[in-house]
Tab-separated table of C-alpha atoms and ligand atoms in Angstrom:
chain	number	residue	atom	x	y	z
A	1	UNK	CA	0.000	0.000	0.000
A	2	UNK	CA	1.246	3.446	-0.877
A	3	UNK	CA	2.142	6.162	1.610
A	4	UNK	CA	-0.591	8.828	1.472
A	5	UNK	CA	0.890	12.287	0.969
A	6	UNK	CA	-1.561	14.437	2.890
A	7	UNK	CA	-1.577	18.002	1.637
A	8	UNK	CA	-3.875	18.864	4.522
A	9	UNK	CA	-1.225	17.869	7.055
A	10	UNK	CA	1.791	19.321	5.276
A	11	UNK	CA	-0.001	22.599	4.497
A	12	UNK	CA	-1.128	22.939	8.132
A	13	UNK	CA	2.518	22.620	9.204
A	14	UNK	CA	3.691	25.206	6.674
A	15	UNK	CA	0.887	27.634	7.576
A	16	UNK	CA	1.745	27.269	11.244
A	17	UNK	CA	5.353	28.302	10.546
A	18	UNK	CA	4.169	31.198	8.399
A	19	UNK	CA	1.814	32.407	11.128
A	20	UNK	CA	4.822	32.855	13.426
A	21	UNK	CA	6.726	34.641	10.667
A	22	UNK	CA	3.805	37.012	9.948
A	23	UNK	CA	3.646	37.962	13.600
A	24	UNK	CA	7.449	38.501	13.830
A	25	UNK	CA	7.335	40.710	10.741
A	26	UNK	CA	4.602	42.862	12.277
A	27	UNK	CA	6.987	43.616	15.150
A	28	UNK	CA	9.424	44.936	12.538
A	29	UNK	CA	6.706	47.106	10.959
A	30	UNK	CA	6.178	44.819	7.962
A	31	UNK	CA	2.526	43.897	7.321
A	32	UNK	CA	1.639	41.269	4.719
A	33	UNK	CA	-1.426	42.131	2.631
A	34	UNK	CA	-3.001	40.264	-0.276
A	35	UNK	CA	-5.425	41.678	-2.853
A	36	UNK	CA	-7.521	39.047	-4.628
A	37	UNK	CA	-9.455	39.985	-7.752
A	38	UNK	CA	-12.211	37.829	-9.199
A	39	UNK	CA	-14.097	38.780	-12.354
A	40	UNK	CA	-17.453	37.116	-13.063
A	41	UNK	CA	-19.190	34.348	-11.169
A	42	UNK	CA	-17.439	31.070	-11.975
A	43	UNK	CA	-18.444	28.817	-9.033
A	44	UNK	CA	-15.082	26.978	-8.834
A	45	UNK	CA	-13.168	30.298	-8.833
A	46	UNK	CA	-15.481	31.556	-6.084
A	47	UNK	CA	-14.555	28.558	-3.889
A	48	UNK	CA	-10.805	29.044	-4.541
A	49	UNK	CA	-10.989	32.757	-3.705
A	50	UNK	CA	-12.899	32.085	-0.468
A	51	UNK	CA	-10.249	29.545	0.559
A	52	UNK	CA	-7.472	32.052	-0.152
A	53	UNK	CA	-9.183	34.702	1.979
A	54	UNK	CA	-9.755	32.205	4.793
A	55	UNK	CA	-6.055	31.257	4.800
A	56	UNK	CA	-5.087	34.950	5.093
A	57	UNK	CA	-7.371	35.311	8.124
A	58	UNK	CA	-5.874	32.200	9.758
A	59	UNK	CA	-2.350	33.579	9.382
A	60	UNK	CA	-3.038	37.184	10.354
A	61	UNK	CA	-2.466	38.434	6.817
A	62	UNK	CA	-4.522	41.451	5.741
A	63	UNK	CA	-6.620	40.742	2.636
A	64	UNK	CA	-8.844	42.672	0.259
A	65	UNK	CA	-11.232	41.091	-2.190
A	66	UNK	CA	-12.419	42.730	-5.391
A	67	UNK	CA	-15.379	40.794	-6.806
A	68	UNK	CA	-16.026	42.452	-10.164
A	69	UNK	CA	-18.932	41.881	-12.511
A	70	UNK	CA	-18.378	39.709	-15.581
A	71	UNK	CA	-18.985	42.837	-17.703
A	72	UNK	CA	-15.964	44.692	-16.273
A	73	UNK	CA	-13.786	46.116	-19.057
A	74	UNK	CA	-10.101	45.355	-19.503
A	75	UNK	CA	-9.293	49.046	-18.879
A	76	UNK	CA	-11.218	49.080	-15.587
A	77	UNK	CA	-9.397	45.961	-14.421
A	78	UNK	CA	-6.012	47.410	-15.381
A	79	UNK	CA	-6.946	50.633	-13.540
A	80	UNK	CA	-7.582	48.642	-10.350
A	81	UNK	CA	-4.311	46.687	-10.718
A	82	UNK	CA	-2.349	49.912	-11.244
A	83	UNK	CA	-3.852	51.351	-8.081
A	84	UNK	CA	-2.947	48.195	-6.120
A	85	UNK	CA	0.575	48.214	-7.625
A	86	UNK	CA	1.099	51.598	-5.904
A	87	UNK	CA	-0.692	50.724	-2.621
A	88	UNK	CA	1.933	50.410	0.133
A	89	UNK	CA	-0.337	48.165	2.210
A	90	UNK	CA	-0.636	45.546	-0.534
A	91	UNK	CA	2.227	43.023	-0.795
A	92	UNK	CA	0.673	40.672	-3.333
A	93	UNK	CA	-1.901	40.892	-6.115
A	94	UNK	CA	-3.706	37.843	-7.436
A	95	UNK	CA	-6.111	37.862	-10.361
A	96	UNK	CA	-8.091	34.632	-10.292
A	97	UNK	CA	-8.082	32.829	-13.643
A	98	UNK	CA	-9.834	32.147	-15.947
A	99	UNK	CA	-10.939	35.644	-16.940
A	100	UNK	CA	-13.997	36.379	-19.134
A	101	UNK	CA	-13.233	35.997	-22.852
A	102	UNK	CA	-13.325	39.741	-23.647
A	103	UNK	CA	-10.342	40.376	-21.317
A	104	UNK	CA	-6.797	39.596	-22.441
A	105	UNK	CA	-5.199	37.404	-19.795
A	106	UNK	CA	-1.761	38.288	-21.153
A	107	UNK	CA	-2.353	42.033	-20.822
A	108	UNK	CA	-3.723	41.670	-17.300
A	109	UNK	CA	-0.870	39.493	-16.038
A	110	UNK	CA	1.665	41.871	-17.592
A	111	UNK	CA	0.107	44.820	-15.757
A	112	UNK	CA	0.831	43.362	-12.294
A	113	UNK	CA	4.005	44.685	-10.641
A	114	UNK	CA	6.376	41.650	-10.855
A	115	UNK	CA	7.399	42.288	-7.227
A	116	UNK	CA	3.758	41.807	-6.168
A	117	UNK	CA	3.080	38.885	-8.509
A	118	UNK	CA	2.476	36.158	-5.911
A	119	UNK	CA	1.221	33.730	-8.599
A	120	UNK	CA	4.506	34.152	-10.539
A	121	UNK	CA	2.567	34.482	-13.805
A	122	UNK	CA	4.198	37.735	-15.037
A	123	UNK	CA	6.614	37.040	-17.940
A	124	UNK	CA	9.534	38.403	-15.865
A	125	UNK	CA	8.823	35.865	-13.133
A	126	UNK	CA	8.213	33.102	-15.672
A	127	UNK	CA	11.650	33.867	-17.144
A	128	UNK	CA	13.248	33.758	-13.699
A	129	UNK	CA	11.822	30.258	-13.206
A	130	UNK	CA	13.631	29.171	-16.378
A	131	UNK	CA	16.973	30.403	-15.088
A	132	UNK	CA	16.430	29.258	-11.509
A	133	UNK	CA	16.864	32.775	-10.100
A	134	UNK	CA	13.405	33.348	-8.643
A	135	UNK	CA	11.647	35.077	-5.743
A	136	UNK	CA	8.192	33.638	-6.398
A	137	UNK	CA	7.518	30.059	-7.408
A	138	UNK	CA	4.091	29.314	-8.947
A	139	UNK	CA	1.951	28.007	-6.105
A	140	UNK	CA	0.838	24.610	-7.401
A	141	UNK	CA	4.281	23.387	-8.585
A	142	UNK	CA	5.840	24.760	-5.377
A	143	UNK	CA	3.295	22.804	-3.311
A	144	UNK	CA	4.015	19.665	-5.328
A	145	UNK	CA	7.754	19.969	-4.610
A	146	UNK	CA	6.912	20.031	-0.886
A	147	UNK	CA	4.792	16.887	-1.248
A	148	UNK	CA	7.583	15.104	-3.132
A	149	UNK	CA	9.938	16.071	-0.282
A	150	UNK	CA	7.404	14.610	2.145
A	151	UNK	CA	7.557	11.280	0.262
A	152	UNK	CA	11.220	11.001	1.285
A	153	UNK	CA	12.266	10.425	-2.359
A	154	UNK	CA	15.081	12.614	-3.671
A	155	UNK	CA	14.420	14.041	-7.158
A	156	UNK	CA	18.083	13.990	-8.185
A	157	UNK	CA	18.728	11.540	-11.025
A	158	UNK	CA	15.138	10.270	-11.079
A	159	UNK	CA	12.968	9.866	-14.154
A	160	UNK	CA	10.229	12.455	-13.689
A	161	UNK	CA	7.219	12.500	-15.987
A	162	UNK	CA	4.822	15.447	-16.046
A	163	UNK	CA	1.522	14.854	-17.856
A	164	UNK	CA	0.132	18.259	-18.896
A	165	UNK	CA	1.918	21.314	-20.302
A	166	UNK	CA	-0.070	24.285	-18.959
A	167	UNK	CA	1.620	27.566	-18.047
A	168	UNK	CA	0.227	27.264	-14.501
A	169	UNK	CA	1.351	23.708	-13.714
A	170	UNK	CA	3.053	21.528	-16.338
A	171	UNK	CA	5.702	23.920	-17.682
A	172	UNK	CA	6.891	25.435	-14.375
A	173	UNK	CA	6.691	21.983	-12.749
A	174	UNK	CA	9.129	20.587	-15.292
A	175	UNK	CA	11.579	23.427	-14.505
A	176	UNK	CA	11.437	22.902	-10.732
A	177	UNK	CA	12.120	19.178	-11.168
A	178	UNK	CA	14.985	19.979	-13.527
A	179	UNK	CA	16.480	22.438	-11.002
A	180	UNK	CA	16.555	19.544	-8.519
A	181	UNK	CA	18.422	17.402	-11.080
A	182	UNK	CA	15.507	15.242	-12.193
A	183	UNK	CA	15.412	13.888	-15.761
A	184	UNK	CA	12.164	15.348	-17.004
A	185	UNK	CA	9.735	14.234	-19.720
A	186	UNK	CA	6.703	16.421	-20.397
A	187	UNK	CA	3.748	14.540	-21.913
A	188	UNK	CA	0.499	15.981	-23.279
A	189	UNK	CA	-2.561	15.128	-25.365
A	190	UNK	CA	-0.462	14.540	-28.528
A	191	UNK	CA	2.220	12.386	-26.897
A	192	UNK	CA	2.826	8.986	-28.514
A	193	UNK	CA	3.079	5.942	-26.236
A	194	UNK	CA	2.053	7.953	-23.195
A	195	UNK	CA	1.327	4.834	-21.151
A	196	UNK	CA	4.864	3.536	-21.698
A	197	UNK	CA	6.371	6.897	-20.762
A	198	UNK	CA	4.244	7.210	-17.618
A	199	UNK	CA	5.247	3.709	-16.564
A	200	UNK	CA	8.911	4.695	-16.731
A	201	UNK	CA	8.398	7.453	-14.131
A	202	UNK	CA	9.902	7.306	-10.654
A	203	UNK	CA	8.011	10.543	-10.029
A	204	UNK	CA	4.754	11.061	-11.936
A	205	UNK	CA	2.904	14.393	-11.858
A	206	UNK	CA	-0.508	14.352	-13.528
A	207	UNK	CA	-2.212	17.619	-14.495
A	208	UNK	CA	-4.207	16.823	-17.616
A	209	UNK	CA	-7.750	17.607	-16.428
A	210	UNK	CA	-9.306	14.241	-17.324
A	211	UNK	CA	-10.959	12.215	-14.551
A	212	UNK	CA	-9.105	8.967	-13.659
A	213	UNK	CA	-6.927	9.297	-16.796
A	214	UNK	CA	-3.955	7.506	-15.223
A	215	UNK	CA	-4.721	3.932	-14.194
A	216	UNK	CA	-2.730	1.505	-12.038
A	217	UNK	CA	-1.233	-0.270	-15.073
A	218	UNK	CA	0.443	3.017	-16.150
A	219	UNK	CA	2.403	3.341	-12.907
A	220	UNK	CA	5.819	1.936	-12.016
A	221	UNK	CA	5.969	-0.127	-8.820
A	222	UNK	CA	6.954	2.190	-5.946
A	223	UNK	CA	6.598	5.473	-7.904
A	224	UNK	CA	5.660	8.795	-6.298
A	225	UNK	CA	2.332	9.819	-7.871
A	226	UNK	CA	1.100	13.407	-7.622
A	227	UNK	CA	-2.454	14.061	-8.775
A	228	UNK	CA	-3.187	17.710	-9.608
A	229	UNK	CA	-6.642	17.077	-11.092
A	230	UNK	CA	-9.930	18.086	-9.515
A	231	UNK	CA	-12.876	16.781	-11.549
A	232	UNK	CA	-16.480	16.673	-10.468
A	233	UNK	CA	-18.332	13.604	-11.743
A	234	UNK	CA	-22.037	13.537	-12.577
A	235	UNK	CA	-22.784	12.006	-9.168
A	236	UNK	CA	-21.059	15.121	-7.674
A	237	UNK	CA	-18.090	13.078	-6.416
A	238	UNK	CA	-14.670	14.797	-6.671
A	239	UNK	CA	-11.980	12.727	-8.347
A	240	UNK	CA	-8.476	13.424	-9.590
A	241	UNK	CA	-6.759	12.694	-12.893
A	242	UNK	CA	-5.494	9.427	-11.376
A	243	UNK	CA	-7.630	6.391	-10.585
A	244	UNK	CA	-6.720	6.399	-6.884
A	245	UNK	CA	-7.973	2.883	-6.019
A	246	UNK	CA	-5.936	1.229	-8.780
A	247	UNK	CA	-2.899	3.489	-8.386
A	248	UNK	CA	-2.401	3.181	-4.642
A	249	UNK	CA	-1.870	-0.577	-5.010
A	250	UNK	CA	1.206	0.054	-7.205
A	251	UNK	CA	2.596	3.448	-6.133
A	252	UNK	CA	5.074	3.974	-3.306
A	253	UNK	CA	3.444	7.284	-2.364
A	254	UNK	CA	0.370	9.055	-3.701
A	255	UNK	CA	-1.649	12.232	-3.121
A	256	UNK	CA	-5.394	11.969	-2.419
A	257	UNK	CA	-8.074	14.129	-4.094
A	258	UNK	CA	-9.300	16.156	-2.325
A	259	UNK	CA	-6.752	16.894	0.414
A	260	UNK	CA	-3.572	16.493	-1.647
A	261	UNK	CA	-2.258	19.213	-3.938
A	262	UNK	CA	-5.183	21.650	-3.375
A	263	UNK	CA	-4.357	22.738	0.186
A	264	UNK	CA	-0.660	22.981	-0.722
A	265	UNK	CA	-1.376	25.540	-3.454
A	266	UNK	CA	-2.938	27.843	-0.863
A	267	UNK	CA	-0.095	27.359	1.641
A	268	UNK	CA	2.414	28.307	-1.079
A	269	UNK	CA	0.374	31.383	-1.970
A	270	UNK	CA	0.647	32.433	1.671
A	271	UNK	CA	4.407	31.800	1.546
A	272	UNK	CA	4.735	33.988	-1.554
A	273	UNK	CA	2.632	36.712	0.095
A	274	UNK	CA	4.923	36.775	3.138
A	275	UNK	CA	7.944	36.912	0.820
A	276	UNK	CA	6.322	39.779	-1.104
A	277	UNK	CA	5.736	41.640	2.170
A	278	UNK	CA	9.469	41.411	2.914
A	279	UNK	CA	10.494	42.445	-0.614
A	280	UNK	CA	8.072	45.402	-0.702
A	281	UNK	CA	8.325	46.225	3.029
A	282	UNK	CA	4.548	46.496	3.106
A	283	UNK	CA	2.990	48.862	5.632
A	284	UNK	CA	-0.067	48.578	7.844
A	285	UNK	CA	-3.343	49.542	6.151
A	286	UNK	CA	-4.602	52.874	7.425
B	301	LIG	N1	-6.854	29.414	-11.566
B	301	LIG	C1	-6.493	28.124	-11.403
B	301	LIG	N2	-5.345	28.037	-10.703
B	301	LIG	C2	-4.976	29.305	-10.409
B	301	LIG	C3	-3.876	29.852	-9.695
B	301	LIG	O1	-2.982	29.163	-9.192
B	301	LIG	N3	-3.860	31.216	-9.611
B	301	LIG	C4	-4.811	31.996	-10.169
B	301	LIG	N4	-4.681	33.313	-10.056
B	301	LIG	N5	-5.830	31.512	-10.850
B	301	LIG	C5	-5.913	30.169	-10.959
């Protein structure tokens, strides 16, 4: 039976450490503050934003939420970001994705001050992830690295396979594994012999957005399996991109869904917000 990598437990530990750090920083006159912007009424985004706000409260981090109508123009959104860029009480700015179709995601992400870009989605921060010289690591890949550490398996020299090539997870994930000396293969919907490639992985990260896509017969005995997927089935049950029941019989360690990668993403966002507070020397809101 595989070791269960509980994101709930690891994230609670990390948040506990951060809570102490937030309180120490306040004594030095540095106050972490996060601005979260949501445009439109996507129910999943709403849940994510609420969880982010809740985590800020738990840690003593000041937060502001901007819930904008789905009809908000690109110029209005950029105006708000520019104001927050200059606000000395705001350490980090997060624009929840996806955005409505009439707004250019690229233009919005480029308008965020890179020093307040706690998602690490600005092209400057994306570039820094390529070179390994970064302040902010994208939250989901950063959380996954913590879970791999928790498995006790060292990345160095291992065959790492990432299924999915998104800008948010797959691409930065492959860089973080490479920085820790993993041998990385990135697979996607057009990959030939995907099953064979997955089965070669000592560390398998799955972020393809298809329920139970990876089955037990695609996993190497003893592999570390990280499931980034969150899919709601017709019967309302939440499942990952990995068939957990089949996979846990073969894997050495595996993340559950829910309670695996999800809570880690939020803990890493908090970590980036604290880092941003230090970089920007953020002041108390008056
Ligand atoms: N939508 C899905 N994942 C994310 C994330 O990590 N950050 C933001 N801003 N939006 C998302």
